[in-house]
Amino acid sequence: MALFTKLDRQQIQTILDHYPNLSQKSFTFSPVAMGTVNTYYKLRFAKNLVYYLKIDEVADPRRLDNEIRVFQNLIAQRKKIKFDFPRPLKTKNHKFTVPFGKKFALIFTEVKGRSLYKKLTPHHLKKLGLALANLN
């Protein structure tokens, strides 16, 4: 897995400054070598708070808006869903994305547990897709 966008502490802080509850907080960060298209960083704050920073490498606003709508739908249907999922945080401007050059950055909550990334089968993906398709 690649790290497409390499960020330093100052660049991450500039992104965090857009989030009301994260700006000016001390943090550590490390790149996450998972995924196929986007760049991810794990952000650790005091009191064991963990968030993930995503740099959307495709930077297609229409596709990104659709992704945000999926998350909004999941959040609205949270009581019906039997699994936890990452939630994007809103910025000070009540948006979910922060422009980062020609790309966009998003911050997500951590989902406790372990990654099943390497253990997923087509059967698992079909079941997940059906569950998502049944949300309305």
C-alpha atoms as an extended CHARMM CRD file, in Angstrom:
* protein
*
       136  EXT
         1         1  MET       CA              0.0000000000        0.0000000000        0.0000000000  PROA      1               0.0000000000
         2         2  ALA       CA              1.2710000000        3.4280000000       -0.8370000000  PROA      2               0.0000000000
         3         3  LEU       CA              1.4220000000        6.6580000000        1.0330000000  PROA      3               0.0000000000
         4         4  PHE       CA              0.5360000000        9.0400000000       -1.7800000000  PROA      4               0.0000000000
         5         5  THR       CA              0.6150000000       12.3250000000        0.1510000000  PROA      5               0.0000000000
         6         6  LYS       CA              3.3680000000       12.7140000000        2.7000000000  PROA      6               0.0000000000
         7         7  LEU       CA              2.4250000000       15.1810000000        5.4160000000  PROA      7               0.0000000000
         8         8  ASP       CA              4.4730000000       16.8000000000        8.1380000000  PROA      8               0.0000000000
         9         9  ARG       CA              3.2560000000       17.9870000000       11.5430000000  PROA      9               0.0000000000
        10        10  GLN       CA              2.5890000000       21.5530000000       10.3760000000  PROA      10              0.0000000000
        11        11  GLN       CA              0.4730000000       20.4300000000        7.4100000000  PROA      11              0.0000000000
        12        12  ILE       CA             -1.5900000000       18.1730000000        9.6640000000  PROA      12              0.0000000000
        13        13  GLN       CA             -1.9800000000       21.0040000000       12.1910000000  PROA      13              0.0000000000
        14        14  THR       CA             -3.2290000000       23.2880000000        9.4120000000  PROA      14              0.0000000000
        15        15  ILE       CA             -5.9170000000       20.7240000000        8.6010000000  PROA      15              0.0000000000
        16        16  LEU       CA             -6.7790000000       20.2280000000       12.2900000000  PROA      16              0.0000000000
        17        17  ASP       CA             -7.2280000000       23.9910000000       12.7010000000  PROA      17              0.0000000000
        18        18  HSD       CA            -10.4550000000       23.6130000000       10.6900000000  PROA      18              0.0000000000
        19        19  TYR       CA            -11.9570000000       21.3470000000       13.3720000000  PROA      19              0.0000000000
        20        20  PRO       CA            -13.2580000000       23.0650000000       16.5240000000  PROA      20              0.0000000000
        21        21  ASN       CA            -12.4610000000       20.2340000000       18.9440000000  PROA      21              0.0000000000
        22        22  LEU       CA             -9.0650000000       19.3280000000       17.5100000000  PROA      22              0.0000000000
        23        23  SER       CA             -7.2770000000       22.5870000000       16.8350000000  PROA      23              0.0000000000
        24        24  GLN       CA             -4.5130000000       23.4950000000       19.2790000000  PROA      24              0.0000000000
        25        25  LYS       CA             -4.4280000000       20.0130000000       20.8140000000  PROA      25              0.0000000000
        26        26  SER       CA             -1.2040000000       18.0950000000       21.1540000000  PROA      26              0.0000000000
        27        27  PHE       CA             -1.0740000000       15.0250000000       18.9130000000  PROA      27              0.0000000000
        28        28  THR       CA              1.1410000000       12.3640000000       17.4380000000  PROA      28              0.0000000000
        29        29  PHE       CA              0.6400000000       10.9000000000       13.9950000000  PROA      29              0.0000000000
        30        30  SER       CA              1.6760000000        7.9460000000       11.9030000000  PROA      30              0.0000000000
        31        31  PRO       CA              0.8870000000        6.9230000000        8.3290000000  PROA      31              0.0000000000
        32        32  VAL       CA             -1.4430000000        3.9650000000        7.8240000000  PROA      32              0.0000000000
        33        33  ALA       CA             -0.3770000000        1.5830000000        5.0860000000  PROA      33              0.0000000000
        34        34  MET       CA             -3.8650000000        0.3600000000        4.1500000000  PROA      34              0.0000000000
        35        35  GLY       CA             -6.2470000000        1.2030000000        1.4140000000  PROA      35              0.0000000000
        36        36  THR       CA             -5.7000000000        1.4210000000       -2.2870000000  PROA      36              0.0000000000
        37        37  VAL       CA             -6.5950000000        4.9180000000       -3.3960000000  PROA      37              0.0000000000
        38        38  ASN       CA             -6.3120000000        7.3910000000       -0.5260000000  PROA      38              0.0000000000
        39        39  THR       CA             -3.7200000000        8.3690000000        2.0620000000  PROA      39              0.0000000000
        40        40  TYR       CA             -4.4990000000        7.8300000000        5.7410000000  PROA      40              0.0000000000
        41        41  TYR       CA             -2.8310000000        8.9980000000        8.9430000000  PROA      41              0.0000000000
        42        42  LYS       CA             -3.6250000000        7.8420000000       12.4520000000  PROA      42              0.0000000000
        43        43  LEU       CA             -3.8340000000       10.7980000000       14.8410000000  PROA      43              0.0000000000
        44        44  ARG       CA             -3.4590000000       10.2200000000       18.5840000000  PROA      44              0.0000000000
        45        45  PHE       CA             -4.5150000000       12.8190000000       21.1270000000  PROA      45              0.0000000000
        46        46  ALA       CA             -4.5450000000       12.8950000000       24.9370000000  PROA      46              0.0000000000
        47        47  LYS       CA             -6.9450000000       10.6200000000       26.8270000000  PROA      47              0.0000000000
        48        48  ASN       CA             -6.5800000000        7.8720000000       24.1940000000  PROA      48              0.0000000000
        49        49  LEU       CA             -8.5530000000        9.7910000000       21.5680000000  PROA      49              0.0000000000
        50        50  VAL       CA             -7.7770000000        8.4810000000       18.1030000000  PROA      50              0.0000000000
        51        51  TYR       CA             -8.9360000000        9.8650000000       14.7850000000  PROA      51              0.0000000000
        52        52  TYR       CA             -7.9960000000        9.1660000000       11.1950000000  PROA      52              0.0000000000
        53        53  LEU       CA             -7.0340000000       11.7870000000        8.6650000000  PROA      53              0.0000000000
        54        54  LYS       CA             -7.8870000000       10.9030000000        5.0880000000  PROA      54              0.0000000000
        55        55  ILE       CA             -6.4330000000       12.7010000000        2.1060000000  PROA      55              0.0000000000
        56        56  ASP       CA             -8.8280000000       12.0340000000       -0.7630000000  PROA      56              0.0000000000
        57        57  GLU       CA             -6.4330000000       11.4440000000       -3.6300000000  PROA      57              0.0000000000
        58        58  VAL       CA             -9.0890000000       11.3670000000       -6.3600000000  PROA      58              0.0000000000
        59        59  ALA       CA            -10.4000000000       14.8050000000       -5.3760000000  PROA      59              0.0000000000
        60        60  ASP       CA            -13.6000000000       14.5310000000       -7.3790000000  PROA      60              0.0000000000
        61        61  PRO       CA            -16.0810000000       16.7730000000       -5.5080000000  PROA      61              0.0000000000
        62        62  ARG       CA            -19.1490000000       14.9540000000       -6.8760000000  PROA      62              0.0000000000
        63        63  ARG       CA            -17.8310000000       11.5260000000       -5.8440000000  PROA      63              0.0000000000
        64        64  LEU       CA            -16.8060000000       12.9100000000       -2.4580000000  PROA      64              0.0000000000
        65        65  ASP       CA            -20.2770000000       14.4370000000       -1.9310000000  PROA      65              0.0000000000
        66        66  ASN       CA            -21.7760000000       10.9930000000       -2.6100000000  PROA      66              0.0000000000
        67        67  GLU       CA            -19.4260000000        9.4340000000       -0.0610000000  PROA      67              0.0000000000
        68        68  ILE       CA            -20.4670000000       12.0290000000        2.5260000000  PROA      68              0.0000000000
        69        69  ARG       CA            -24.1480000000       11.3030000000        1.7990000000  PROA      69              0.0000000000
        70        70  VAL       CA            -23.5120000000        7.6150000000        2.4960000000  PROA      70              0.0000000000
        71        71  PHE       CA            -22.0110000000        8.5140000000        5.8730000000  PROA      71              0.0000000000
        72        72  GLN       CA            -24.8930000000       10.8840000000        6.6470000000  PROA      72              0.0000000000
        73        73  ASN       CA            -27.3480000000        8.0960000000        5.8310000000  PROA      73              0.0000000000
        74        74  LEU       CA            -25.4610000000        5.6750000000        8.0640000000  PROA      74              0.0000000000
        75        75  ILE       CA            -25.4960000000        8.2100000000       10.8910000000  PROA      75              0.0000000000
        76        76  ALA       CA            -29.2380000000        8.8080000000       10.4360000000  PROA      76              0.0000000000
        77        77  GLN       CA            -29.8840000000        5.0410000000       10.4830000000  PROA      77              0.0000000000
        78        78  ARG       CA            -27.4720000000        4.3440000000       13.3590000000  PROA      78              0.0000000000
        79        79  LYS       CA            -30.1170000000        2.7010000000       15.5700000000  PROA      79              0.0000000000
        80        80  LYS       CA            -30.9470000000        0.1440000000       12.8540000000  PROA      80              0.0000000000
        81        81  ILE       CA            -27.3260000000       -0.7260000000       12.0890000000  PROA      81              0.0000000000
        82        82  LYS       CA            -25.7180000000       -3.5710000000       14.0010000000  PROA      82              0.0000000000
        83        83  PHE       CA            -22.1230000000       -2.5140000000       13.3510000000  PROA      83              0.0000000000
        84        84  ASP       CA            -20.0030000000        0.4840000000       14.1760000000  PROA      84              0.0000000000
        85        85  PHE       CA            -18.5760000000        2.6410000000       11.4200000000  PROA      85              0.0000000000
        86        86  PRO       CA            -16.2830000000        5.6610000000       11.1660000000  PROA      86              0.0000000000
        87        87  ARG       CA            -18.0170000000        9.0160000000       11.2880000000  PROA      87              0.0000000000
        88        88  PRO       CA            -16.6060000000       12.0640000000        9.5400000000  PROA      88              0.0000000000
        89        89  LEU       CA            -16.2150000000       15.1200000000       11.7620000000  PROA      89              0.0000000000
        90        90  LYS       CA            -17.6470000000       18.4880000000       10.8260000000  PROA      90              0.0000000000
        91        91  THR       CA            -15.3820000000       21.4770000000       10.4410000000  PROA      91              0.0000000000
        92        92  LYS       CA            -15.9010000000       24.8840000000       12.0350000000  PROA      92              0.0000000000
        93        93  ASN       CA            -17.7990000000       25.7590000000        8.8260000000  PROA      93              0.0000000000
        94        94  HSD       CA            -20.1090000000       22.7250000000        9.2730000000  PROA      94              0.0000000000
        95        95  LYS       CA            -18.5810000000       20.9000000000        6.3050000000  PROA      95              0.0000000000
        96        96  PHE       CA            -16.9980000000       17.4730000000        6.2700000000  PROA      96              0.0000000000
        97        97  THR       CA            -14.0670000000       18.2850000000        4.0000000000  PROA      97              0.0000000000
        98        98  VAL       CA            -11.1260000000       20.6580000000        4.0780000000  PROA      98              0.0000000000
        99        99  PRO       CA             -9.5350000000       21.7480000000        0.7930000000  PROA      99              0.0000000000
       100       100  PHE       CA             -5.9080000000       20.6390000000        0.6440000000  PROA      100             0.0000000000
       101       101  GLY       CA             -4.3710000000       21.9380000000       -2.5590000000  PROA      101             0.0000000000
       102       102  LYS       CA             -6.2670000000       20.1500000000       -5.3330000000  PROA      102             0.0000000000
       103       103  LYS       CA             -7.3000000000       17.4160000000       -2.8990000000  PROA      103             0.0000000000
       104       104  PHE       CA             -9.5650000000       17.2330000000        0.1350000000  PROA      104             0.0000000000
       105       105  ALA       CA             -8.9190000000       16.1660000000        3.7130000000  PROA      105             0.0000000000
       106       106  LEU       CA            -11.4110000000       14.5620000000        6.0990000000  PROA      106             0.0000000000
       107       107  ILE       CA            -11.1540000000       13.4930000000        9.7320000000  PROA      107             0.0000000000
       108       108  PHE       CA            -12.9210000000       10.3170000000       10.8930000000  PROA      108             0.0000000000
       109       109  THR       CA            -13.5990000000        8.8010000000       14.2760000000  PROA      109             0.0000000000
       110       110  GLU       CA            -11.8530000000        5.5850000000       15.1990000000  PROA      110             0.0000000000
       111       111  VAL       CA            -13.7520000000        2.3210000000       15.1710000000  PROA      111             0.0000000000
       112       112  LYS       CA            -12.5380000000        0.0020000000       17.9190000000  PROA      112             0.0000000000
       113       113  GLY       CA            -11.5610000000       -3.4690000000       16.8580000000  PROA      113             0.0000000000
       114       114  ARG       CA             -9.1250000000       -5.0910000000       14.5090000000  PROA      114             0.0000000000
       115       115  SER       CA             -8.8180000000       -4.8850000000       10.7730000000  PROA      115             0.0000000000
       116       116  LEU       CA            -10.2860000000       -7.6800000000        8.6920000000  PROA      116             0.0000000000
       117       117  TYR       CA             -8.9140000000       -6.1520000000        5.5270000000  PROA      117             0.0000000000
       118       118  LYS       CA             -6.8350000000       -9.1760000000        4.5450000000  PROA      118             0.0000000000
       119       119  LYS       CA             -9.5340000000      -11.6850000000        5.5470000000  PROA      119             0.0000000000
       120       120  LEU       CA            -12.4400000000      -10.2890000000        3.5080000000  PROA      120             0.0000000000
       121       121  THR       CA            -13.8770000000      -12.5870000000        0.8760000000  PROA      121             0.0000000000
       122       122  PRO       CA            -16.2770000000      -11.8370000000       -1.9830000000  PROA      122             0.0000000000
       123       123  HSD       CA            -19.0180000000      -13.4060000000        0.1880000000  PROA      123             0.0000000000
       124       124  HSD       CA            -18.3290000000      -10.8820000000        2.9820000000  PROA      124             0.0000000000
       125       125  LEU       CA            -18.3480000000       -7.9810000000        0.5420000000  PROA      125             0.0000000000
       126       126  LYS       CA            -21.6470000000       -9.1290000000       -0.9700000000  PROA      126             0.0000000000
       127       127  LYS       CA            -23.2820000000       -9.3010000000        2.4780000000  PROA      127             0.0000000000
       128       128  LEU       CA            -21.9550000000       -5.8350000000        3.3400000000  PROA      128             0.0000000000
       129       129  GLY       CA            -23.1500000000       -4.4250000000        0.0230000000  PROA      129             0.0000000000
       130       130  LEU       CA            -26.6320000000       -5.8950000000        0.5360000000  PROA      130             0.0000000000
       131       131  ALA       CA            -26.8170000000       -4.4460000000        4.0450000000  PROA      131             0.0000000000
       132       132  LEU       CA            -25.8330000000       -1.0080000000        2.7830000000  PROA      132             0.0000000000
       133       133  ALA       CA            -28.2770000000       -1.2400000000       -0.1210000000  PROA      133             0.0000000000
       134       134  ASN       CA            -31.1480000000       -1.9440000000        2.3050000000  PROA      134             0.0000000000
       135       135  LEU       CA            -30.5640000000        1.2870000000        4.2560000000  PROA      135             0.0000000000
       136       136  ASN       CA            -33.1270000000        3.9200000000        3.4180000000  PROA      136             0.0000000000
